PDB file of C-alpha atoms and ligand atoms in Angstrom:
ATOM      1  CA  UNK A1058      41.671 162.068 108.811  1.00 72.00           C
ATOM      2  CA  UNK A1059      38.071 163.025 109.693  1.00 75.00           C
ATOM      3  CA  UNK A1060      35.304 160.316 108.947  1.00 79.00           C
ATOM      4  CA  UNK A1061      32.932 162.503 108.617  1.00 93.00           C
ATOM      5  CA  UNK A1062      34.521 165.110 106.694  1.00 97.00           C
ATOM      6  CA  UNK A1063      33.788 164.908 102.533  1.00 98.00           C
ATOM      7  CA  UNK A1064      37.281 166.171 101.876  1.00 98.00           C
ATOM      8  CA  UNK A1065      39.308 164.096 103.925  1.00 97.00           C
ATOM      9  CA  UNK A1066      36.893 161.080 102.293  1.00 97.00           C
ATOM     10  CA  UNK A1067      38.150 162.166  98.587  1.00 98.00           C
ATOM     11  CA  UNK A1068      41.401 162.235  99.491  1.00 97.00           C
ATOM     12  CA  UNK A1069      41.564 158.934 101.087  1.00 96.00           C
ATOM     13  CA  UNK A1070      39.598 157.490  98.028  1.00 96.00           C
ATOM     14  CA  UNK A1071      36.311 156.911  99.536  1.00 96.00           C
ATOM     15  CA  UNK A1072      34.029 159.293  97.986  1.00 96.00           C
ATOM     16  CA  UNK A1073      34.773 159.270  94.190  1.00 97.00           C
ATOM     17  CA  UNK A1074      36.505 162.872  92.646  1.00 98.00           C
ATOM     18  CA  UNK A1075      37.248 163.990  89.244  1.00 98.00           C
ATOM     19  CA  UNK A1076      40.848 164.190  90.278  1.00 98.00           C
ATOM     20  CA  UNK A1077      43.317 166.568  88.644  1.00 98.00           C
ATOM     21  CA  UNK A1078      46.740 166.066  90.637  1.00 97.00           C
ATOM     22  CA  UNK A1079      47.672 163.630  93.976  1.00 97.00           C
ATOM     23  CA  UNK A1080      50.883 163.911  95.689  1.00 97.00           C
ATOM     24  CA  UNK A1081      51.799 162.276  98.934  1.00 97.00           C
ATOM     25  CA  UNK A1082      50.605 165.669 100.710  1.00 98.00           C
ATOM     26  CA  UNK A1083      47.864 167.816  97.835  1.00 98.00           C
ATOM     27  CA  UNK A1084      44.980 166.648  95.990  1.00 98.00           C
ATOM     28  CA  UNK A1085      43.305 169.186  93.253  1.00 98.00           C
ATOM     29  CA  UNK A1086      39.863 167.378  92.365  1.00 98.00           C
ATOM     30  CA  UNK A1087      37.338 169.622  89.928  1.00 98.00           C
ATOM     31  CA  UNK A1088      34.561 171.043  91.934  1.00 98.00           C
ATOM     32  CA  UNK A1089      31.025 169.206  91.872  1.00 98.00           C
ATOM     33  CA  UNK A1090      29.251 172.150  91.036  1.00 98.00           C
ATOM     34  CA  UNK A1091      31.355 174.582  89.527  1.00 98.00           C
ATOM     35  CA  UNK A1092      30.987 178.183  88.859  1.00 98.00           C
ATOM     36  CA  UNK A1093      33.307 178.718  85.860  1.00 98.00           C
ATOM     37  CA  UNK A1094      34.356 176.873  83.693  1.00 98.00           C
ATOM     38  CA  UNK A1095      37.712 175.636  85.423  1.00 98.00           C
ATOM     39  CA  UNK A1096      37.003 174.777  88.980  1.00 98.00           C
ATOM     40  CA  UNK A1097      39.490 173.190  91.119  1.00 98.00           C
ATOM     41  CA  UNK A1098      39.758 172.725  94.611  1.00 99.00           C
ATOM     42  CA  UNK A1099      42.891 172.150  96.239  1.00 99.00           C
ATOM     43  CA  UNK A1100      43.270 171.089  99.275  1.00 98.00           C
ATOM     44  CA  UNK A1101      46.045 169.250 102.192  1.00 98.00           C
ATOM     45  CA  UNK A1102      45.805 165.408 102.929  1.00 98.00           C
ATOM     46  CA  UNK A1103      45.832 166.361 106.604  1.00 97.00           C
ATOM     47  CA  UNK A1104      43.064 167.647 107.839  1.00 97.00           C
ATOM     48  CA  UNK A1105      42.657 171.039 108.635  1.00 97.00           C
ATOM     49  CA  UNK A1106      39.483 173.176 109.175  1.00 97.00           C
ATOM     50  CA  UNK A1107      40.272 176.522 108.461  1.00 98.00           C
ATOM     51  CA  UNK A1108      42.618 178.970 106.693  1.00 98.00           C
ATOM     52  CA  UNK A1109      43.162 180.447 110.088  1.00 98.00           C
ATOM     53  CA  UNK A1110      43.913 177.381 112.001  1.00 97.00           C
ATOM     54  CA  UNK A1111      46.906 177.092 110.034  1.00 98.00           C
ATOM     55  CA  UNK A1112      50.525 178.246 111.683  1.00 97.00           C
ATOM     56  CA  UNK A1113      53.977 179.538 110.721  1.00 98.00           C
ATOM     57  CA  UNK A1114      54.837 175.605 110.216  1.00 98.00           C
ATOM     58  CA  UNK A1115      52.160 175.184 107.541  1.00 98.00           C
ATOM     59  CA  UNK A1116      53.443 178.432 105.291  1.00 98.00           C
ATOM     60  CA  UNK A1117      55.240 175.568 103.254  1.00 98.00           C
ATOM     61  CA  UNK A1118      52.121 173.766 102.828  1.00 98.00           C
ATOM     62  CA  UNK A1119      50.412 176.903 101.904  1.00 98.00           C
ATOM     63  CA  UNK A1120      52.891 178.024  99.132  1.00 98.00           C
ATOM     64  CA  UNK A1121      52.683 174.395  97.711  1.00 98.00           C
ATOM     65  CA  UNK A1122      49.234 174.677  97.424  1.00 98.00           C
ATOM     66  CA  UNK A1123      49.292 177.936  95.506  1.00 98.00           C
ATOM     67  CA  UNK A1124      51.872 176.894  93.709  1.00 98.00           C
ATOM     68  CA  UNK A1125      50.183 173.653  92.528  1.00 98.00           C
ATOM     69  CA  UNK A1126      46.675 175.961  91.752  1.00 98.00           C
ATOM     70  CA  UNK A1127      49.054 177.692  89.302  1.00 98.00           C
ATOM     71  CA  UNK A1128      50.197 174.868  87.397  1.00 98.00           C
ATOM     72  CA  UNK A1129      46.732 173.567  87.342  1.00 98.00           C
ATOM     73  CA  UNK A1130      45.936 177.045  85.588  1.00 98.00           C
ATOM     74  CA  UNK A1131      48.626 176.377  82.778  1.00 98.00           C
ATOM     75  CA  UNK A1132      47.359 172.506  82.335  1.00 97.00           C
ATOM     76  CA  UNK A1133      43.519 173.478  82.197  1.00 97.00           C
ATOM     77  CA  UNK A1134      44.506 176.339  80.035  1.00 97.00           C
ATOM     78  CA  UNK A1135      43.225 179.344  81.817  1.00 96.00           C
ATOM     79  CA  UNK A1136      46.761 181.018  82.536  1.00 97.00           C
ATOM     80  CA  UNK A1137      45.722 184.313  81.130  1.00 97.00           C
ATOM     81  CA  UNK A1138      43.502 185.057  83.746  1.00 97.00           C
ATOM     82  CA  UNK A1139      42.234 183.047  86.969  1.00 98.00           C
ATOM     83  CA  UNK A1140      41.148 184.052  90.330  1.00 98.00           C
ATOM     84  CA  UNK A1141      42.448 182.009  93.350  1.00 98.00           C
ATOM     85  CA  UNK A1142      39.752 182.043  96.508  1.00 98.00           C
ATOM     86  CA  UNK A1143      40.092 181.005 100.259  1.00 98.00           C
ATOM     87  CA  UNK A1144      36.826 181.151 101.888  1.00 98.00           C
ATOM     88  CA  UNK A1145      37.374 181.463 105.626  1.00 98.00           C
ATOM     89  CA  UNK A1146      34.372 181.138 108.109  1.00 98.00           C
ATOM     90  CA  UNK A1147      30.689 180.771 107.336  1.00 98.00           C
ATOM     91  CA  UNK A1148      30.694 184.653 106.446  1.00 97.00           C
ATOM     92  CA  UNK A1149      32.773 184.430 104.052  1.00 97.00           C
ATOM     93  CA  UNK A1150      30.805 181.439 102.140  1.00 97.00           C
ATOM     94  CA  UNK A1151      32.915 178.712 103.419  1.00 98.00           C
ATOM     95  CA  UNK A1152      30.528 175.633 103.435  1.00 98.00           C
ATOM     96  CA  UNK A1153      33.007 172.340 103.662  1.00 98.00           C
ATOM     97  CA  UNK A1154      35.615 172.675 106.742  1.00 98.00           C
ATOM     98  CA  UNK A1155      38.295 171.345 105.338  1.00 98.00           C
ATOM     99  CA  UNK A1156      41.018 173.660 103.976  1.00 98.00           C
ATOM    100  CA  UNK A1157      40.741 174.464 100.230  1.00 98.00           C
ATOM    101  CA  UNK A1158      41.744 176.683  97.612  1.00 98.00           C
ATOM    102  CA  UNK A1159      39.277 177.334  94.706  1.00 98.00           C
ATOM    103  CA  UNK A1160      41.093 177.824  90.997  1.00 98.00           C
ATOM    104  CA  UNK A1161      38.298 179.550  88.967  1.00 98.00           C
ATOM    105  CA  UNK A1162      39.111 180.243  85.499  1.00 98.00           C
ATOM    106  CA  UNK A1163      37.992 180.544  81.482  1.00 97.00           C
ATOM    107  CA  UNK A1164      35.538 183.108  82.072  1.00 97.00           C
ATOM    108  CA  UNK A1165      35.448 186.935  82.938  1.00 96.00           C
ATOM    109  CA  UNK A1166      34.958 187.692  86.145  1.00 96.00           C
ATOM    110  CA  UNK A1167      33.926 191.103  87.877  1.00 96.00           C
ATOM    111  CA  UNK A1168      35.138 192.248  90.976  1.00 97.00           C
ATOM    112  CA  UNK A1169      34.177 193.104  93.790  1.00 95.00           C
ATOM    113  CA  UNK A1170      33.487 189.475  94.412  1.00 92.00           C
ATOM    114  CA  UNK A1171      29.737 188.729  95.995  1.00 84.00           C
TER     115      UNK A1171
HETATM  116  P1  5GP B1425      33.455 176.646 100.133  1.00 66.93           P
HETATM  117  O1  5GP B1425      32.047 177.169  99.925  1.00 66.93           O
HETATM  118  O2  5GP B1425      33.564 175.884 101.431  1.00 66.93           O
HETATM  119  O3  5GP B1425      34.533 177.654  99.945  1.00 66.93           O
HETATM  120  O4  5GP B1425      33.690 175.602  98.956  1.00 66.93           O
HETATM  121  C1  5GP B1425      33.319 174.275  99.023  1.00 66.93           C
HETATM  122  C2  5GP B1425      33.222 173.771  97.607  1.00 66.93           C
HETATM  123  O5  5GP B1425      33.185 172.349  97.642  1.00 66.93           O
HETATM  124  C3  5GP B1425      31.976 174.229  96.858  1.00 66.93           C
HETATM  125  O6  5GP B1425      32.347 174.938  95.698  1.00 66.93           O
HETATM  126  C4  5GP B1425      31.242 172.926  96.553  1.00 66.93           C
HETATM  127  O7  5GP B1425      30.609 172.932  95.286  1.00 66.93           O
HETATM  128  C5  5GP B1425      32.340 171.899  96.630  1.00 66.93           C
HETATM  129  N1  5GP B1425      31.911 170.583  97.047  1.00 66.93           N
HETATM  130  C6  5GP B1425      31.103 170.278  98.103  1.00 66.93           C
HETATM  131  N2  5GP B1425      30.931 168.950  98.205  1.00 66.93           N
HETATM  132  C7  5GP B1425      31.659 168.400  97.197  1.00 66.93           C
HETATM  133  C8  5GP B1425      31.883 167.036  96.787  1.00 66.93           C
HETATM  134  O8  5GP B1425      31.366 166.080  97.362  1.00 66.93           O
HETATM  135  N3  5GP B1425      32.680 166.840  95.707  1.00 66.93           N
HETATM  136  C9  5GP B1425      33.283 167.890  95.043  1.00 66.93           C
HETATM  137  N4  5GP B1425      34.039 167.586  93.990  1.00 66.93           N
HETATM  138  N5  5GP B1425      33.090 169.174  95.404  1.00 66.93           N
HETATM  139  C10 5GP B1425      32.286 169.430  96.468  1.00 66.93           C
HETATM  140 ZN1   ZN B1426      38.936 166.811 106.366  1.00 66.93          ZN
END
């Protein structure tokens, strides 16, 4: 864990969350400013910056993580449509370094994204 990392803080408890799902390795919490109208973020206990500074050992991790984001879909009710987003690097629009995966749904969206 990072002490001065926001993410690593909700997951140990410290900074309070609206949470959606905990296991011993994920938390999903609802974004605090969200952009649709289902926002999740998903993201590992373990701390980890980037999408790229994961390895061939996390690719277990990773599916887990999608594959939680698509439950959370069904449970908030958005399965028809939702848009899964890893923001890598500043350019990108990555603001918090600490891996996550956004679950937007319940709204149209347009592509190509921003
Ligand atoms: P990024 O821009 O890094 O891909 O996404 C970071 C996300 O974290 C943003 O959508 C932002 O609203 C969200 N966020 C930042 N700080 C907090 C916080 O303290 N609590 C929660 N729930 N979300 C946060
Ligand atoms: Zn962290």
């Amino acid at each position: 864990m990072s002490s001065d990392c926001i993410f690593c803080r909700i997951a140990a408890g410290e900074i309070p969350a609206r949470l959606a799902r905990q296991d011993e390795e994920i938390v999903a919490f609802h974004d605090v400013a969200p952009q649709a109208p289902v926002h999740l973020l998903v993201i590992p206990r373990r701390h980890l910056a980037r999408l790229d500074q994961t390895t061939p050992q996390d690719a277990a991790l990773l599916g887990r993580m999608v594959r939680t984001a698509i439950e959370l879909a069904t449970e908030t009710g958005c399965a028809d449509g939702f848009r899964l987003v890893w923001n890598c690097g500043e350019p990108a629009g990555q603001s918090v370094f600490h891996l996550h995966l956004h679950l937007l749904g319940g709204r149209p969206m347009s592509w190509p994204p921003g």
